[in-house]
Short mmCIF file of N, CA and C in Angstrom, two decimals:
data_model
loop_
_atom_site.label_atom_id
_atom_site.label_comp_id
_atom_site.label_asym_id
_atom_site.label_seq_id
_atom_site.Cartn_x
_atom_site.Cartn_y
_atom_site.Cartn_z
N MET A 10 60.48 26.43 4.09
CA MET A 10 59.21 26.22 3.43
C MET A 10 59.07 27.25 2.31
N ASN A 11 58.67 26.80 1.16
CA ASN A 11 58.51 27.65 -0.01
C ASN A 11 57.03 27.69 -0.36
N ARG A 12 56.32 28.69 0.15
CA ARG A 12 54.87 28.79 -0.04
C ARG A 12 54.50 30.25 -0.32
N VAL A 13 53.73 30.47 -1.38
CA VAL A 13 53.33 31.82 -1.79
C VAL A 13 51.83 31.85 -1.98
N ILE A 14 51.19 32.91 -1.50
CA ILE A 14 49.77 33.14 -1.75
C ILE A 14 49.64 34.56 -2.29
N LEU A 15 49.04 34.70 -3.46
CA LEU A 15 48.90 35.99 -4.12
C LEU A 15 47.47 36.20 -4.59
N MET A 16 47.03 37.46 -4.54
CA MET A 16 45.76 37.82 -5.14
C MET A 16 46.00 39.03 -6.02
N GLY A 17 45.56 38.93 -7.25
CA GLY A 17 45.75 40.04 -8.18
C GLY A 17 44.89 39.87 -9.41
N ARG A 18 45.08 40.78 -10.35
CA ARG A 18 44.31 40.75 -11.60
C ARG A 18 45.20 40.32 -12.75
N LEU A 19 44.63 39.53 -13.65
CA LEU A 19 45.37 39.10 -14.83
C LEU A 19 45.62 40.28 -15.75
N THR A 20 46.86 40.44 -16.17
CA THR A 20 47.20 41.56 -17.06
C THR A 20 46.83 41.26 -18.51
N ARG A 21 46.67 39.98 -18.83
CA ARG A 21 46.26 39.56 -20.17
C ARG A 21 45.72 38.13 -20.07
N ASP A 22 45.11 37.64 -21.13
CA ASP A 22 44.65 36.26 -21.16
C ASP A 22 45.86 35.33 -21.03
N PRO A 23 45.69 34.17 -20.38
CA PRO A 23 46.81 33.23 -20.26
C PRO A 23 47.30 32.77 -21.63
N GLU A 24 48.61 32.56 -21.71
CA GLU A 24 49.22 32.00 -22.91
C GLU A 24 49.45 30.52 -22.62
N VAL A 25 48.87 29.64 -23.45
CA VAL A 25 48.92 28.21 -23.16
C VAL A 25 49.61 27.48 -24.31
N ARG A 26 50.51 26.59 -23.94
CA ARG A 26 51.17 25.69 -24.88
C ARG A 26 51.01 24.28 -24.34
N TYR A 27 51.17 23.32 -25.23
CA TYR A 27 51.07 21.92 -24.83
C TYR A 27 52.41 21.23 -25.06
N SER A 28 52.82 20.43 -24.07
CA SER A 28 54.10 19.74 -24.16
C SER A 28 54.04 18.63 -25.20
N GLN A 29 55.20 18.22 -25.69
CA GLN A 29 55.32 17.11 -26.63
C GLN A 29 55.49 15.82 -25.83
N GLY A 30 55.30 14.70 -26.49
CA GLY A 30 55.53 13.42 -25.82
C GLY A 30 54.31 12.55 -25.84
N GLU A 31 54.41 11.42 -25.15
CA GLU A 31 53.30 10.47 -25.17
C GLU A 31 52.07 11.01 -24.46
N ARG A 32 52.26 11.88 -23.47
CA ARG A 32 51.12 12.49 -22.78
C ARG A 32 51.27 14.00 -22.85
N SER A 33 50.44 14.62 -23.66
CA SER A 33 50.50 16.07 -23.81
C SER A 33 49.99 16.75 -22.54
N MET A 34 50.71 17.80 -22.10
CA MET A 34 50.34 18.50 -20.87
C MET A 34 50.25 20.00 -21.14
N ALA A 35 49.20 20.63 -20.63
CA ALA A 35 49.03 22.07 -20.78
C ALA A 35 50.02 22.80 -19.87
N ILE A 36 50.60 23.88 -20.41
CA ILE A 36 51.47 24.76 -19.63
C ILE A 36 50.96 26.17 -19.88
N ALA A 37 50.30 26.74 -18.86
CA ALA A 37 49.72 28.08 -18.99
C ALA A 37 50.61 29.08 -18.27
N ARG A 38 50.86 30.20 -18.94
CA ARG A 38 51.63 31.29 -18.34
C ARG A 38 50.76 32.54 -18.36
N TYR A 39 50.73 33.21 -17.21
CA TYR A 39 50.03 34.48 -17.14
C TYR A 39 50.70 35.36 -16.09
N THR A 40 50.36 36.63 -16.11
CA THR A 40 50.95 37.59 -15.19
C THR A 40 49.86 38.18 -14.32
N LEU A 41 50.12 38.24 -13.02
CA LEU A 41 49.20 38.88 -12.08
C LEU A 41 49.75 40.24 -11.67
N ALA A 42 48.88 41.24 -11.69
CA ALA A 42 49.23 42.55 -11.13
C ALA A 42 48.76 42.52 -9.68
N VAL A 43 49.71 42.55 -8.76
CA VAL A 43 49.41 42.44 -7.33
C VAL A 43 49.75 43.77 -6.66
N ASP A 44 48.74 44.40 -6.07
CA ASP A 44 48.95 45.68 -5.39
C ASP A 44 49.90 45.52 -4.22
N ARG A 45 50.74 46.52 -4.03
CA ARG A 45 51.59 46.57 -2.85
C ARG A 45 50.81 47.23 -1.74
N ARG A 46 50.62 46.54 -0.67
CA ARG A 46 49.82 47.03 0.44
C ARG A 46 50.45 48.26 1.07
N GLY A 47 49.68 49.33 1.16
CA GLY A 47 50.12 50.53 1.87
C GLY A 47 51.12 51.38 1.13
N ARG A 48 51.51 51.01 -0.07
CA ARG A 48 52.48 51.79 -0.83
C ARG A 48 51.75 52.65 -1.84
N ARG A 49 52.21 53.86 -2.01
CA ARG A 49 51.65 54.77 -3.00
C ARG A 49 52.72 55.09 -4.03
N SER A 50 52.29 55.38 -5.24
CA SER A 50 53.26 55.75 -6.26
C SER A 50 53.87 57.10 -5.92
N GLN A 51 54.95 57.45 -6.58
CA GLN A 51 55.68 58.66 -6.25
C GLN A 51 54.88 59.92 -6.48
N ASP A 52 53.94 59.89 -7.41
CA ASP A 52 53.14 61.09 -7.65
C ASP A 52 51.98 61.21 -6.65
N GLY A 53 51.92 60.29 -5.68
CA GLY A 53 50.89 60.35 -4.64
C GLY A 53 49.54 59.82 -5.09
N GLY A 54 49.50 59.24 -6.27
CA GLY A 54 48.24 58.75 -6.84
C GLY A 54 47.93 57.33 -6.43
N GLU A 55 47.74 56.51 -7.42
CA GLU A 55 47.31 55.14 -7.20
C GLU A 55 48.41 54.28 -6.57
N GLN A 56 47.97 53.12 -6.04
CA GLN A 56 48.93 52.18 -5.48
C GLN A 56 49.80 51.61 -6.58
N THR A 57 51.03 51.27 -6.24
CA THR A 57 51.89 50.59 -7.20
C THR A 57 51.62 49.10 -7.12
N ALA A 58 52.00 48.39 -8.15
CA ALA A 58 51.76 46.95 -8.20
C ALA A 58 53.02 46.24 -8.64
N ASP A 59 53.11 44.98 -8.23
CA ASP A 59 54.15 44.09 -8.73
C ASP A 59 53.51 43.21 -9.79
N PHE A 60 54.26 42.88 -10.81
CA PHE A 60 53.77 42.03 -11.89
C PHE A 60 54.48 40.70 -11.77
N ILE A 61 53.71 39.69 -11.34
CA ILE A 61 54.26 38.39 -10.97
C ILE A 61 53.94 37.37 -12.07
N ASN A 62 54.97 36.67 -12.53
CA ASN A 62 54.79 35.62 -13.55
C ASN A 62 54.30 34.34 -12.88
N ILE A 63 53.24 33.77 -13.45
CA ILE A 63 52.61 32.56 -12.92
C ILE A 63 52.69 31.47 -13.98
N VAL A 64 52.97 30.23 -13.54
CA VAL A 64 52.99 29.09 -14.45
C VAL A 64 52.11 28.00 -13.85
N ALA A 65 51.15 27.51 -14.65
CA ALA A 65 50.24 26.45 -14.22
C ALA A 65 50.38 25.27 -15.16
N PHE A 66 50.60 24.09 -14.60
CA PHE A 66 50.80 22.88 -15.40
C PHE A 66 49.57 21.99 -15.38
N ASP A 67 49.42 21.19 -16.43
CA ASP A 67 48.45 20.11 -16.54
C ASP A 67 47.02 20.61 -16.36
N ARG A 68 46.29 20.06 -15.40
CA ARG A 68 44.88 20.46 -15.23
C ARG A 68 44.73 21.92 -14.82
N ALA A 69 45.64 22.40 -14.00
CA ALA A 69 45.60 23.81 -13.61
C ALA A 69 45.82 24.69 -14.83
N GLY A 70 46.66 24.27 -15.74
CA GLY A 70 46.88 25.00 -16.98
C GLY A 70 45.66 24.99 -17.87
N GLU A 71 45.00 23.84 -17.97
CA GLU A 71 43.77 23.74 -18.75
C GLU A 71 42.67 24.62 -18.15
N PHE A 72 42.58 24.65 -16.82
CA PHE A 72 41.60 25.48 -16.14
C PHE A 72 41.83 26.95 -16.45
N ALA A 73 43.09 27.38 -16.37
CA ALA A 73 43.42 28.77 -16.66
C ALA A 73 43.08 29.11 -18.10
N GLU A 74 43.38 28.21 -19.01
CA GLU A 74 43.08 28.45 -20.44
C GLU A 74 41.58 28.60 -20.66
N LYS A 75 40.80 27.78 -20.00
CA LYS A 75 39.35 27.75 -20.23
C LYS A 75 38.61 28.91 -19.55
N TYR A 76 39.03 29.29 -18.34
CA TYR A 76 38.22 30.20 -17.54
C TYR A 76 38.83 31.57 -17.26
N PHE A 77 40.15 31.70 -17.26
CA PHE A 77 40.77 32.97 -16.88
C PHE A 77 40.84 33.92 -18.07
N ARG A 78 40.51 35.19 -17.80
CA ARG A 78 40.56 36.23 -18.82
C ARG A 78 41.18 37.49 -18.23
N GLN A 79 41.70 38.32 -19.10
CA GLN A 79 42.31 39.58 -18.70
C GLN A 79 41.36 40.37 -17.79
N GLY A 80 41.90 40.92 -16.71
CA GLY A 80 41.13 41.75 -15.79
C GLY A 80 40.51 41.01 -14.63
N MET A 81 40.39 39.68 -14.72
CA MET A 81 39.81 38.91 -13.62
C MET A 81 40.74 38.94 -12.41
N ARG A 82 40.12 38.98 -11.23
CA ARG A 82 40.89 38.90 -9.99
C ARG A 82 40.90 37.44 -9.55
N VAL A 83 42.11 36.91 -9.35
CA VAL A 83 42.25 35.51 -8.97
C VAL A 83 43.17 35.38 -7.76
N LEU A 84 43.02 34.26 -7.09
CA LEU A 84 43.84 33.91 -5.92
C LEU A 84 44.69 32.70 -6.32
N VAL A 85 45.98 32.82 -6.14
CA VAL A 85 46.92 31.77 -6.53
C VAL A 85 47.77 31.39 -5.33
N SER A 86 47.94 30.09 -5.13
CA SER A 86 48.92 29.63 -4.14
C SER A 86 49.85 28.66 -4.83
N GLY A 87 51.09 28.68 -4.40
CA GLY A 87 52.09 27.82 -5.03
C GLY A 87 53.44 28.04 -4.41
N ARG A 88 54.48 27.87 -5.23
CA ARG A 88 55.85 28.00 -4.75
C ARG A 88 56.65 28.87 -5.71
N ILE A 89 57.67 29.52 -5.19
CA ILE A 89 58.57 30.31 -6.01
C ILE A 89 59.61 29.40 -6.63
N GLN A 90 59.86 29.61 -7.92
CA GLN A 90 60.92 28.88 -8.59
C GLN A 90 61.78 29.88 -9.35
N THR A 91 63.06 29.85 -9.09
CA THR A 91 63.99 30.75 -9.77
C THR A 91 64.79 29.96 -10.79
N GLY A 92 65.29 30.66 -11.77
CA GLY A 92 66.10 30.01 -12.79
C GLY A 92 66.89 31.06 -13.57
N SER A 93 67.63 30.60 -14.55
CA SER A 93 68.38 31.53 -15.39
C SER A 93 68.66 30.86 -16.73
N TYR A 94 68.93 31.70 -17.71
CA TYR A 94 69.32 31.23 -19.03
C TYR A 94 70.15 32.32 -19.69
N THR A 95 70.84 31.93 -20.75
CA THR A 95 71.64 32.89 -21.52
C THR A 95 70.86 33.25 -22.77
N ASN A 96 70.59 34.54 -22.97
CA ASN A 96 69.82 34.95 -24.14
C ASN A 96 70.69 34.98 -25.39
N LYS A 97 70.09 35.32 -26.52
CA LYS A 97 70.83 35.25 -27.79
C LYS A 97 71.96 36.29 -27.88
N ASP A 98 71.93 37.30 -26.99
CA ASP A 98 73.02 38.28 -26.94
C ASP A 98 74.14 37.86 -26.01
N GLY A 99 74.02 36.66 -25.42
CA GLY A 99 75.05 36.17 -24.52
C GLY A 99 74.93 36.68 -23.10
N GLN A 100 73.84 37.35 -22.77
CA GLN A 100 73.65 37.88 -21.42
C GLN A 100 72.88 36.88 -20.56
N ARG A 101 73.25 36.81 -19.30
CA ARG A 101 72.57 35.93 -18.34
C ARG A 101 71.26 36.61 -17.90
N VAL A 102 70.14 35.89 -18.04
CA VAL A 102 68.83 36.41 -17.64
C VAL A 102 68.32 35.55 -16.49
N TYR A 103 67.93 36.20 -15.39
CA TYR A 103 67.41 35.50 -14.22
C TYR A 103 65.89 35.58 -14.21
N THR A 104 65.25 34.47 -13.86
CA THR A 104 63.79 34.41 -13.86
C THR A 104 63.27 34.05 -12.47
N THR A 105 62.09 34.53 -12.18
CA THR A 105 61.36 34.15 -10.97
C THR A 105 59.91 33.91 -11.36
N ASP A 106 59.42 32.72 -11.12
CA ASP A 106 58.04 32.35 -11.44
C ASP A 106 57.37 31.76 -10.21
N ILE A 107 56.06 31.84 -10.20
CA ILE A 107 55.26 31.14 -9.20
C ILE A 107 54.68 29.92 -9.89
N ILE A 108 54.96 28.73 -9.35
CA ILE A 108 54.42 27.49 -9.88
C ILE A 108 53.14 27.18 -9.10
N VAL A 109 52.03 27.08 -9.81
CA VAL A 109 50.70 26.97 -9.19
C VAL A 109 50.48 25.60 -8.56
N ASP A 110 50.02 25.64 -7.30
CA ASP A 110 49.47 24.46 -6.64
C ASP A 110 47.94 24.54 -6.68
N ASP A 111 47.43 25.76 -6.49
CA ASP A 111 45.98 25.97 -6.45
C ASP A 111 45.69 27.37 -6.99
N GLN A 112 44.58 27.49 -7.72
CA GLN A 112 44.17 28.80 -8.24
C GLN A 112 42.65 28.83 -8.24
N GLU A 113 42.11 30.00 -7.95
CA GLU A 113 40.66 30.13 -7.90
C GLU A 113 40.25 31.57 -8.16
N PHE A 114 38.96 31.74 -8.44
CA PHE A 114 38.42 33.07 -8.66
C PHE A 114 38.33 33.82 -7.34
N ALA A 115 38.68 35.10 -7.34
CA ALA A 115 38.62 35.90 -6.12
C ALA A 115 37.41 36.80 -6.10
N ASP A 116 36.67 36.88 -7.19
CA ASP A 116 35.44 37.68 -7.26
C ASP A 116 34.28 36.80 -7.65
N SER A 117 33.10 37.24 -7.29
CA SER A 117 31.91 36.56 -7.77
C SER A 117 31.71 36.90 -9.23
N LYS A 118 30.84 36.19 -9.89
CA LYS A 118 30.56 36.44 -11.30
C LYS A 118 30.10 37.87 -11.52
N GLY A 119 29.20 38.35 -10.67
CA GLY A 119 28.68 39.71 -10.81
C GLY A 119 29.75 40.76 -10.62
N ALA A 120 30.64 40.56 -9.65
CA ALA A 120 31.70 41.53 -9.39
C ALA A 120 32.70 41.55 -10.54
N ALA A 121 32.98 40.38 -11.10
CA ALA A 121 33.92 40.32 -12.22
C ALA A 121 33.33 40.99 -13.45
N ASN A 122 32.03 40.81 -13.66
CA ASN A 122 31.40 41.43 -14.82
C ASN A 122 31.27 42.93 -14.66
N ASN A 123 31.04 43.41 -13.45
CA ASN A 123 30.86 44.83 -13.23
C ASN A 123 32.17 45.55 -12.96
N GLY A 124 33.11 44.89 -12.32
CA GLY A 124 34.39 45.52 -12.01
C GLY A 124 35.31 45.48 -13.20
N GLY A 125 36.01 46.55 -13.44
CA GLY A 125 36.96 46.60 -14.53
C GLY A 125 36.33 46.82 -15.88
N GLY A 126 35.01 46.90 -15.93
CA GLY A 126 34.33 47.21 -17.17
C GLY A 126 34.41 46.13 -18.22
N GLN A 127 34.68 44.89 -17.81
CA GLN A 127 34.77 43.82 -18.79
C GLN A 127 33.73 42.77 -18.52
N ASP A 128 33.18 42.21 -19.60
CA ASP A 128 32.24 41.12 -19.49
C ASP A 128 32.98 39.84 -19.81
N HIS A 129 33.06 38.94 -18.85
CA HIS A 129 33.80 37.71 -19.04
C HIS A 129 32.88 36.55 -19.34
N GLY A 130 31.60 36.80 -19.53
CA GLY A 130 30.69 35.78 -19.98
C GLY A 130 30.40 34.68 -19.00
N GLY A 131 30.70 34.84 -17.72
CA GLY A 131 30.37 33.82 -16.73
C GLY A 131 31.19 32.56 -16.89
N TYR A 132 32.47 32.66 -17.08
CA TYR A 132 33.31 31.51 -17.35
C TYR A 132 33.42 30.58 -16.16
N GLY A 133 32.40 29.75 -15.96
CA GLY A 133 32.50 28.64 -15.04
C GLY A 133 32.42 28.96 -13.57
N TYR A 134 32.15 30.16 -13.20
CA TYR A 134 32.01 30.42 -11.78
C TYR A 134 30.71 31.13 -11.53
N GLN A 135 30.17 30.90 -10.34
CA GLN A 135 28.86 31.43 -10.02
C GLN A 135 28.90 32.14 -8.69
N GLN A 136 28.06 33.15 -8.61
CA GLN A 136 27.92 33.84 -7.35
C GLN A 136 27.11 32.94 -6.43
N THR A 137 27.57 32.74 -5.23
CA THR A 137 26.87 31.86 -4.31
C THR A 137 26.21 32.68 -3.22
N SER A 138 24.99 32.31 -2.93
CA SER A 138 24.29 32.92 -1.81
C SER A 138 23.41 31.85 -1.20
N ARG A 139 23.30 31.86 0.10
CA ARG A 139 22.51 30.85 0.80
C ARG A 139 21.08 31.30 0.88
N PRO A 140 20.16 30.48 0.40
CA PRO A 140 18.75 30.85 0.54
C PRO A 140 18.31 30.73 1.99
N ALA A 141 17.40 31.57 2.38
CA ALA A 141 16.87 31.51 3.74
C ALA A 141 15.99 30.27 3.85
N PRO A 142 16.09 29.54 4.97
CA PRO A 142 15.22 28.38 5.14
C PRO A 142 13.76 28.82 5.13
N THR A 143 12.96 28.06 4.41
CA THR A 143 11.56 28.46 4.28
C THR A 143 10.71 28.02 5.46
N SER A 144 11.16 26.98 6.15
CA SER A 144 10.34 26.48 7.25
C SER A 144 11.11 26.50 8.57
N ALA A 145 11.80 27.58 8.85
CA ALA A 145 12.59 27.66 10.07
C ALA A 145 11.70 27.95 11.27
N ILE A 146 12.02 27.29 12.38
CA ILE A 146 11.35 27.56 13.63
C ILE A 146 12.07 28.73 14.28
N GLY A 147 11.50 29.35 15.27
CA GLY A 147 12.10 30.50 15.91
C GLY A 147 13.47 30.25 16.51
N ASP A 148 13.81 28.98 16.83
CA ASP A 148 15.11 28.69 17.43
C ASP A 148 16.20 28.42 16.40
N GLY A 149 15.90 28.61 15.10
CA GLY A 149 16.91 28.45 14.06
C GLY A 149 16.97 27.06 13.45
N PHE A 150 16.18 26.11 13.96
CA PHE A 150 16.15 24.77 13.39
C PHE A 150 14.99 24.66 12.41
N MET A 151 15.18 23.78 11.42
CA MET A 151 14.12 23.57 10.43
C MET A 151 13.16 22.51 10.93
N ASN A 152 11.90 22.62 10.54
CA ASN A 152 10.93 21.58 10.82
C ASN A 152 11.22 20.37 9.95
N ILE A 153 11.10 19.17 10.51
CA ILE A 153 11.23 17.95 9.74
C ILE A 153 9.83 17.57 9.30
N PRO A 154 9.64 17.44 8.01
CA PRO A 154 8.30 17.14 7.52
C PRO A 154 7.79 15.81 8.03
N ASP A 155 6.47 15.69 8.18
CA ASP A 155 5.86 14.43 8.59
C ASP A 155 6.14 13.37 7.52
N GLY A 156 6.30 12.14 7.96
CA GLY A 156 6.53 11.04 7.04
C GLY A 156 7.99 10.71 6.83
N VAL A 157 8.92 11.52 7.36
CA VAL A 157 10.34 11.20 7.25
C VAL A 157 10.67 10.18 8.32
N GLU A 158 11.26 9.08 7.90
CA GLU A 158 11.58 8.01 8.83
C GLU A 158 12.74 8.43 9.72
N ASP A 159 12.64 8.12 11.03
CA ASP A 159 13.71 8.44 11.97
C ASP A 159 15.01 7.74 11.64
N GLU A 160 14.94 6.54 11.06
CA GLU A 160 16.17 5.80 10.78
C GLU A 160 16.99 6.44 9.66
N GLY A 161 16.42 7.36 8.86
CA GLY A 161 17.15 8.03 7.81
C GLY A 161 17.94 9.22 8.31
N LEU A 162 17.71 9.64 9.58
CA LEU A 162 18.41 10.78 10.11
C LEU A 162 19.76 10.35 10.70
N PRO A 163 20.77 11.23 10.66
CA PRO A 163 22.11 10.84 11.13
C PRO A 163 22.26 10.86 12.64
N PHE A 164 21.20 11.08 13.36
CA PHE A 164 21.25 11.10 14.82
C PHE A 164 19.94 10.61 15.37
N ASN A 165 19.90 10.28 16.66
CA ASN A 165 18.67 9.79 17.31
C ASN A 165 18.08 10.83 18.21
#
């Protein structure tokens, strides 16, 4: 099974290109800085990080282009894909990328705006909080207002 789940911060805004052909498709590339759990740098300071190359195709690529910005913390799941090519100097270069199946914001809007000192302008995500029920009975159930027909309820 080839399955990867990563959480990290974008090192820069995604770089997006569109494929040629009858149906143009977005191809977004970005890098995540992912902290190594429990590892410290040699000087005893901050944690070290791995810089993981991410590739998102089609709608996932369009989403990354529209909403992801440098410094945001995101959660990515996908698969590892390795490859190689020969560069212009004739040397073999090996690549490792994560191909996105799913990607989402890992911070709320407020945390993203306050953390890292960057304002991302609320790009499509909202902080969610559940409002307290206004008419709760002491047992945790809500009162059903008078006039609601019993046949509209999903139970008897």
